[in-house]
Short mmCIF file of N, CA and C in Angstrom, two decimals:
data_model
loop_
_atom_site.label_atom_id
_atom_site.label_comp_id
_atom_site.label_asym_id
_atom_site.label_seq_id
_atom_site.Cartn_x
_atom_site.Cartn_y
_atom_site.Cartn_z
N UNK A 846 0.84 -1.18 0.00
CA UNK A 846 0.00 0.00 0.00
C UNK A 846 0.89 1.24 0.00
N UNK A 847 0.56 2.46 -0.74
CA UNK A 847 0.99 3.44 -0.52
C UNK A 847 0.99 4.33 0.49
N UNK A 848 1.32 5.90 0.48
CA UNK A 848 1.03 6.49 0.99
C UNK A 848 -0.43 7.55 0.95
N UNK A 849 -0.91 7.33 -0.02
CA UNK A 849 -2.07 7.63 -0.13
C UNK A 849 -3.79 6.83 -0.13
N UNK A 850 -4.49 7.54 0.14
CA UNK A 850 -5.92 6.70 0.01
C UNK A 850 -6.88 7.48 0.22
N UNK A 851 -8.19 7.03 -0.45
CA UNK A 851 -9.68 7.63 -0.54
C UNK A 851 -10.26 6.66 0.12
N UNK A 852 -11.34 7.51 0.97
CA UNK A 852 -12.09 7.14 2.02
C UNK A 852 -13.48 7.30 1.68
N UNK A 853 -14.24 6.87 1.12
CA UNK A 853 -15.66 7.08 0.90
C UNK A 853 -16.14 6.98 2.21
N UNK A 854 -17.26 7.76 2.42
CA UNK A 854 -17.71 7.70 3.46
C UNK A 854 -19.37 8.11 3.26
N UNK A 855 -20.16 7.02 3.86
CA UNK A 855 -21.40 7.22 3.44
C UNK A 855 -22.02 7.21 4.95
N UNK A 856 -23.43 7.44 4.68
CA UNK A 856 -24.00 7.64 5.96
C UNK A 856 -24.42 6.34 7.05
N UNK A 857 -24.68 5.51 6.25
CA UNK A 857 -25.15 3.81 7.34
C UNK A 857 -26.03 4.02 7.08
N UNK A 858 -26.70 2.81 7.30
CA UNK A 858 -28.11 1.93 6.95
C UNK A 858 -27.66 0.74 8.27
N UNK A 859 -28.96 0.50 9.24
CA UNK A 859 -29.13 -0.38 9.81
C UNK A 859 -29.50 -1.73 8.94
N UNK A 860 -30.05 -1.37 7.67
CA UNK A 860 -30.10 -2.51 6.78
C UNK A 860 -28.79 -2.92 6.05
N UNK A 861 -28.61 -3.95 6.43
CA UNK A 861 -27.29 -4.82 5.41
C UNK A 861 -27.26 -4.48 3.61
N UNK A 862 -28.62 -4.53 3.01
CA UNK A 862 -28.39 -4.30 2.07
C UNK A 862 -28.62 -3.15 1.03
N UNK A 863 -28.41 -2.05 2.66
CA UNK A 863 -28.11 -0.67 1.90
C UNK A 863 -26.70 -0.29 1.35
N UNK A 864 -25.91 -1.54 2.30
CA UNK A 864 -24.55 -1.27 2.26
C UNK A 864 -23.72 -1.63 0.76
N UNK A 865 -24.77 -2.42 0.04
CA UNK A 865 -24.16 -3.29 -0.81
C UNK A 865 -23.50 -2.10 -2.15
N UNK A 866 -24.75 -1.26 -2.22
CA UNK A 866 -23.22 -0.07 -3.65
C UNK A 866 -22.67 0.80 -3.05
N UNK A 867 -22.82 0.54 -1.30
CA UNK A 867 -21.46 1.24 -1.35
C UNK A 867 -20.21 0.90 -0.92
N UNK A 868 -20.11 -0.55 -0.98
CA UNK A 868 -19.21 -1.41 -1.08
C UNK A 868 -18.68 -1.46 -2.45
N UNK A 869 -19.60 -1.81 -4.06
CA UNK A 869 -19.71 -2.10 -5.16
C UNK A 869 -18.66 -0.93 -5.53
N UNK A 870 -18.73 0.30 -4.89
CA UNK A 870 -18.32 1.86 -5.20
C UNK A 870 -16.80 1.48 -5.03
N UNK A 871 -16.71 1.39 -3.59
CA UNK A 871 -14.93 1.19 -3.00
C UNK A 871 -14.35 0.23 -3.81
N UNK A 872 -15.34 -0.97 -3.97
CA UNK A 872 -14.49 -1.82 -4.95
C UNK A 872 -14.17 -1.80 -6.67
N UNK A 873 -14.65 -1.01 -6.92
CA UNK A 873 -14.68 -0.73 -8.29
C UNK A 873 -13.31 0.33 -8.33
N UNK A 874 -13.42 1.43 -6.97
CA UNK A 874 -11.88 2.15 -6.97
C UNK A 874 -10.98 1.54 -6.74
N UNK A 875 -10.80 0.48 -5.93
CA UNK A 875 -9.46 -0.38 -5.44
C UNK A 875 -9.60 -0.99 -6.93
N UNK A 876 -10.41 -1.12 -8.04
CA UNK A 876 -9.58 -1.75 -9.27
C UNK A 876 -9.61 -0.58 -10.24
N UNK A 877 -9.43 0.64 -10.05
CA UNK A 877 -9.36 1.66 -10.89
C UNK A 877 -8.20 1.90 -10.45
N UNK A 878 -7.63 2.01 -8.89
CA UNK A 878 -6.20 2.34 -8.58
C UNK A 878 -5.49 1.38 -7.25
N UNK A 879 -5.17 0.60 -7.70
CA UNK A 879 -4.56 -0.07 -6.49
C UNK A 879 -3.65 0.04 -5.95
N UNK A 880 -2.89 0.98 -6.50
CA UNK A 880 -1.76 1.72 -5.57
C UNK A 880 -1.95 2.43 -4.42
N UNK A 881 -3.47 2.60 -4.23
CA UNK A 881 -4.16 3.54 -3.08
C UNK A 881 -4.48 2.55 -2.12
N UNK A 882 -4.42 2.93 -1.19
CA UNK A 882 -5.65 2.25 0.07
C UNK A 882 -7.13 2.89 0.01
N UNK A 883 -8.01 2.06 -0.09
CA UNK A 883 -9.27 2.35 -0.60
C UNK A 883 -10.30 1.70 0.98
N UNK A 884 -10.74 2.21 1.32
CA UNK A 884 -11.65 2.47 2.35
C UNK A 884 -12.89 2.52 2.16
N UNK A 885 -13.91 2.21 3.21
CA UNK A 885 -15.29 2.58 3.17
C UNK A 885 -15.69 2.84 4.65
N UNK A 886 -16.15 3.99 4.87
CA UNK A 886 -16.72 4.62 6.03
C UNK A 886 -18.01 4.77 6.27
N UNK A 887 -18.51 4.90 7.82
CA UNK A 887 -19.83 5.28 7.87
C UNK A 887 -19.76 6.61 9.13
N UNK A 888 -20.86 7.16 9.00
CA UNK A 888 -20.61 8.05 9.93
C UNK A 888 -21.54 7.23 10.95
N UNK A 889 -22.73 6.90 10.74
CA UNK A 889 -23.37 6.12 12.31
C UNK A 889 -24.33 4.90 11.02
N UNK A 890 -24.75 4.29 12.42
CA UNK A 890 -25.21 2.96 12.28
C UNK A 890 -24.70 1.68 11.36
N UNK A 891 -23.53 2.14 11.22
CA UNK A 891 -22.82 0.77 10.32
C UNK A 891 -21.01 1.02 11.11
N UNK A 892 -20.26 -0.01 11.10
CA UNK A 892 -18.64 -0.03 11.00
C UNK A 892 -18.21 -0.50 9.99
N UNK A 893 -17.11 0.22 9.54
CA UNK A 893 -16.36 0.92 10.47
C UNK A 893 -16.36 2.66 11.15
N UNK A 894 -16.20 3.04 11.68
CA UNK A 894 -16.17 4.55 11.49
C UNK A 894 -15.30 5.22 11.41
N UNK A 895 -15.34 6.43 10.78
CA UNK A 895 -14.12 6.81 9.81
C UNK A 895 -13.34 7.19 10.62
N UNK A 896 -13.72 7.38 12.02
CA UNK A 896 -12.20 7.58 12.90
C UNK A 896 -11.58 6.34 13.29
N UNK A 897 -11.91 4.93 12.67
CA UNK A 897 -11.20 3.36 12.89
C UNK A 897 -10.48 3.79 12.03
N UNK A 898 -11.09 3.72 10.99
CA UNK A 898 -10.99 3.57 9.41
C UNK A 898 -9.61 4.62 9.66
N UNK A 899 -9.49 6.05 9.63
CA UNK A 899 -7.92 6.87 9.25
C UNK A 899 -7.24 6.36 10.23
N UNK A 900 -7.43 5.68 11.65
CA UNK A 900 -6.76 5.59 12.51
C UNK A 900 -5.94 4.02 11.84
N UNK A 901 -6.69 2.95 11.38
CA UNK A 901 -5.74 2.45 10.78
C UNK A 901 -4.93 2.57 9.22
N UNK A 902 -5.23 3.77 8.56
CA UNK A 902 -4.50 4.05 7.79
C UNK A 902 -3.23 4.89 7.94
N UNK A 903 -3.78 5.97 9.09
CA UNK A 903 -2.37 6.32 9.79
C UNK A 903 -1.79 5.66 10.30
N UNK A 904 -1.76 4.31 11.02
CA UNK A 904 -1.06 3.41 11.61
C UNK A 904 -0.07 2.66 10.25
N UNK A 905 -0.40 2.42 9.20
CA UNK A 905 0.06 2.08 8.17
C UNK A 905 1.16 3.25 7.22
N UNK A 906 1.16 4.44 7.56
CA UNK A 906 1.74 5.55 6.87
C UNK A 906 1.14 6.03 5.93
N UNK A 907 0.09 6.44 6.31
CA UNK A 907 -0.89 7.04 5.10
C UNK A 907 -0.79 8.23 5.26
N UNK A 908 -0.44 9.30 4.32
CA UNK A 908 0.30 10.63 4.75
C UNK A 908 -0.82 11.76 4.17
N UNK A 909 -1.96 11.05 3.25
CA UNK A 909 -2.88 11.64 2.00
C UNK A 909 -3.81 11.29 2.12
N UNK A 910 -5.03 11.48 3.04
CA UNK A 910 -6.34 11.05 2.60
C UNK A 910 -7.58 11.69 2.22
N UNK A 911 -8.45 11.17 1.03
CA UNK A 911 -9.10 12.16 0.27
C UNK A 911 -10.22 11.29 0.98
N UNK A 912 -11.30 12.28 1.70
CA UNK A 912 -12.75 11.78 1.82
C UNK A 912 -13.86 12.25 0.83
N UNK A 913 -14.05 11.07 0.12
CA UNK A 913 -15.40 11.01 -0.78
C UNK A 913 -16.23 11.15 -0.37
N UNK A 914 -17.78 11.61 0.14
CA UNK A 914 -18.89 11.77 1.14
C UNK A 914 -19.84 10.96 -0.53
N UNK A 915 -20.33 10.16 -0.13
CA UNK A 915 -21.41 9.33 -0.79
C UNK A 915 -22.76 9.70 -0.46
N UNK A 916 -22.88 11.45 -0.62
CA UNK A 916 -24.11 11.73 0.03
C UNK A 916 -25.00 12.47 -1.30
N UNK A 917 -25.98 12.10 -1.86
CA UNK A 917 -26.51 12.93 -3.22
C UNK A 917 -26.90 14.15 -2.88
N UNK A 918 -27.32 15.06 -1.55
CA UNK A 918 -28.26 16.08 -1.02
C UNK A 918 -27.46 16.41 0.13
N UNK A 919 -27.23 17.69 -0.38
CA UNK A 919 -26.56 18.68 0.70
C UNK A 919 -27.66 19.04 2.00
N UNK A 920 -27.67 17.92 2.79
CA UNK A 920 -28.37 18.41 4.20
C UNK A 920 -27.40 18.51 5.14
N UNK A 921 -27.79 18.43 6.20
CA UNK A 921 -27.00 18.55 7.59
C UNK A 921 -25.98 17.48 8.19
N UNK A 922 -25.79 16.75 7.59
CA UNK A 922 -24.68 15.72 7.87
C UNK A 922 -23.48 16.12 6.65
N UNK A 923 -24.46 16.89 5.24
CA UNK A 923 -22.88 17.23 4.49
C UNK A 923 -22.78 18.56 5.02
N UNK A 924 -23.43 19.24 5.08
CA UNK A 924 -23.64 20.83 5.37
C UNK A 924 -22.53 20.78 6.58
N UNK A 925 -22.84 20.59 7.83
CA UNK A 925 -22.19 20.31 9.15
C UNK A 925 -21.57 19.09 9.69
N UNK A 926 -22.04 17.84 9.41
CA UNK A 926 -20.97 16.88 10.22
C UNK A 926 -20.02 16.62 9.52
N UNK A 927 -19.60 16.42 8.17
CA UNK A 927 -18.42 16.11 7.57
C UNK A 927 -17.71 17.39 7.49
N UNK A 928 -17.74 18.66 7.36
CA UNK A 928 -17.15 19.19 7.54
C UNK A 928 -16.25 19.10 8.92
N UNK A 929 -16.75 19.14 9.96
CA UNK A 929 -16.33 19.03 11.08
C UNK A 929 -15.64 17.53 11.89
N UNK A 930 -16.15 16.95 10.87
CA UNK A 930 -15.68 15.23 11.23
C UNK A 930 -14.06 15.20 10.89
N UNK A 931 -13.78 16.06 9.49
CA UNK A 931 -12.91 16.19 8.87
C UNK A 931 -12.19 17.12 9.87
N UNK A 932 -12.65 18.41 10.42
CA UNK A 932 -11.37 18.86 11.04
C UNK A 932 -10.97 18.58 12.28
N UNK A 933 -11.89 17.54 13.03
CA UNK A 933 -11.10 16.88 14.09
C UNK A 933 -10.15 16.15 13.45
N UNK A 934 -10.25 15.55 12.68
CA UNK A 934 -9.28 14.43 12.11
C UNK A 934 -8.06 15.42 12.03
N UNK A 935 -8.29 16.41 11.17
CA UNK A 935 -6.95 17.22 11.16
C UNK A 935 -6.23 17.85 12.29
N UNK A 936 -7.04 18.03 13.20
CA UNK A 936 -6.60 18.37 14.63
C UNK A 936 -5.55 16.91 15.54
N UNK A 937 -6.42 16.17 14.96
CA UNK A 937 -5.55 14.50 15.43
C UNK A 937 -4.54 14.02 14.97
N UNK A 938 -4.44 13.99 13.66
CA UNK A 938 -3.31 13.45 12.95
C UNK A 938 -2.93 14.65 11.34
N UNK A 939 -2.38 15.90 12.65
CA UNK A 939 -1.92 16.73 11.90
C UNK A 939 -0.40 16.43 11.02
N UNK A 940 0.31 15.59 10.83
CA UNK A 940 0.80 15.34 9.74
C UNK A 940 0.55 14.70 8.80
N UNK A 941 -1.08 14.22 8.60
CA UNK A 941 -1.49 14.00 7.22
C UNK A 941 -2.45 14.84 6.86
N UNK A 942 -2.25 14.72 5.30
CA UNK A 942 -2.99 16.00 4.25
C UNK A 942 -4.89 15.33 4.66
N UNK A 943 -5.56 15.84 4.76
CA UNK A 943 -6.91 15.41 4.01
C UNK A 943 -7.36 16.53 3.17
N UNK A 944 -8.25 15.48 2.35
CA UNK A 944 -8.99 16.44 1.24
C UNK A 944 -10.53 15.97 1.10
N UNK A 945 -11.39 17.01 1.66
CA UNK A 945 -12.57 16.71 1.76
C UNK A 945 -12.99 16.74 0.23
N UNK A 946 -13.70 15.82 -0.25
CA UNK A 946 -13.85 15.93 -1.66
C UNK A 946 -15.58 16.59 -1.97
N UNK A 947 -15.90 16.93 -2.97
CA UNK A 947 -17.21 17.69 -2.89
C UNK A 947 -18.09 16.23 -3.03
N UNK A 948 -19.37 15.95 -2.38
CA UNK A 948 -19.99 15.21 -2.29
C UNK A 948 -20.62 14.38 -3.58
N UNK A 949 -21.24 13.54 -3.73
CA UNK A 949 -20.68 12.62 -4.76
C UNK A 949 -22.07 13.81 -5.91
N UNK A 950 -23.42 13.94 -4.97
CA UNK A 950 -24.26 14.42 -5.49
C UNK A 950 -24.08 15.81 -6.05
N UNK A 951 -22.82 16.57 -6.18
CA UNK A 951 -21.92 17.71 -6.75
C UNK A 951 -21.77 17.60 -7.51
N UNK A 952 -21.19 16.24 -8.12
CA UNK A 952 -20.42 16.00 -9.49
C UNK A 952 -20.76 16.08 -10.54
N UNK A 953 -20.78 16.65 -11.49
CA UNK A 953 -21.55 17.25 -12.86
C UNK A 953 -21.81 15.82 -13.68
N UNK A 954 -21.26 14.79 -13.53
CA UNK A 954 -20.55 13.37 -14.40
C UNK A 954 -21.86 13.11 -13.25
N UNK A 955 -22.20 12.74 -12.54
CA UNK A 955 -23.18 11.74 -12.09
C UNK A 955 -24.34 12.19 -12.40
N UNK A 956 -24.69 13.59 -11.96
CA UNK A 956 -26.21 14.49 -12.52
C UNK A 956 -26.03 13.88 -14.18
N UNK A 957 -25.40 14.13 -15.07
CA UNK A 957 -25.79 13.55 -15.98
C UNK A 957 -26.41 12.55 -16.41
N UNK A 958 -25.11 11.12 -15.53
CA UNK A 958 -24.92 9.76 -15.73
C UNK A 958 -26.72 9.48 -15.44
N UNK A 959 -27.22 10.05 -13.80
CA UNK A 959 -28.74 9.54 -13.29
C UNK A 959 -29.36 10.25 -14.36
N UNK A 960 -29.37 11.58 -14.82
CA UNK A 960 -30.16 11.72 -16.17
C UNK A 960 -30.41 10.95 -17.38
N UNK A 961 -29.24 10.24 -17.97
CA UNK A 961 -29.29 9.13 -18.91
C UNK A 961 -29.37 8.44 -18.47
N UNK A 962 -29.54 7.77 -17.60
CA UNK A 962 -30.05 6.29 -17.11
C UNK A 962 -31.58 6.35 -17.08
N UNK A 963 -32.28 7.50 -16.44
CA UNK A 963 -33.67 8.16 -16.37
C UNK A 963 -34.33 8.20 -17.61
N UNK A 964 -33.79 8.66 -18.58
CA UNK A 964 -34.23 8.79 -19.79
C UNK A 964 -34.34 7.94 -20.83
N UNK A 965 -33.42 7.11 -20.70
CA UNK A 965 -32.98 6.38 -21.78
C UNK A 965 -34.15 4.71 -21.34
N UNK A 966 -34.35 4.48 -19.33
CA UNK A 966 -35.07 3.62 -19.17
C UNK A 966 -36.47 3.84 -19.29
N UNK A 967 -37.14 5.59 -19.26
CA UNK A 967 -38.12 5.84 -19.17
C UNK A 967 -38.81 5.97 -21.08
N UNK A 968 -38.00 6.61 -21.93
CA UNK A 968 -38.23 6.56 -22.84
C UNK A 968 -36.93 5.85 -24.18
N UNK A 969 -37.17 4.30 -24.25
CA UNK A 969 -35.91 3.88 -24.89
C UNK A 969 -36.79 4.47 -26.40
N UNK A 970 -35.05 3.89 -26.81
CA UNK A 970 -34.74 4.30 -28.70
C UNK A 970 -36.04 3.24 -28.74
N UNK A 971 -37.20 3.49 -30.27
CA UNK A 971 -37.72 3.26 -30.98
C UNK A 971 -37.58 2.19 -31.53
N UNK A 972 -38.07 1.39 -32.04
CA UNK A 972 -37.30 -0.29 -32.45
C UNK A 972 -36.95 0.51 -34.43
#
């Protein structure tokens, strides 16, 4: 493993099989870059939590970690707890970088991607 890694971090589901794409997610990055340490976080009702989760990547020499927030809707857990989740962490293990990344529901590439998936299942091509 390197010195770097992305941390997705989603919110928990007491249901098991809420967890399943966002497992599908982390694992699809650990084969997009495997030079990274690739992670999956929750903030409550699931483990690990992302203060296990950096605590054993800092234990490993992880000097770079980028948190992904797997959240589509800017409410109050992106608005206020990840912000702040993030700067305890930096308060803790101030010799590594983090990089809060903009939430997944930000990304111009996914608003699209759920638009063509929407469209294309609601009204397909014509035979």
């Amino acid at each position: 493993m390197g010195s770097r890694a992305i941390v997705f971090l989603a919110h928990g589901s007491r249901d098991p099989l809420w967890q399943a794409p966002m497992e599908a997610i982390a694992a699809r990055a650990r084969a997009l870059e495997p030079h990274a340490a690739v992670r999956l976080a929750y903030l409550e009702l699931c483990v690990p939590a992302i203060g296990e989760v950096v605590a054993e990547l800092v234990a490993d020499g992880v000097l770079r970690i980028a948190v992904m927030p797997l959240f589509l809707g800017m409410g109050r857990h992106a608005r206020e707890d990840l912000p702040n989740v993030v700067a305890a962490l930096e308060l803790r293990y101030p010799a590594v970088w983090f990089d809060l990344l903009p939430m997944l529901g930000e990304n111009p590439a996914l608003v699209e991607l759920a638009a063509s998936l929407a469209v294309s299942a609601a009204l397909p091509a014509s035979p």
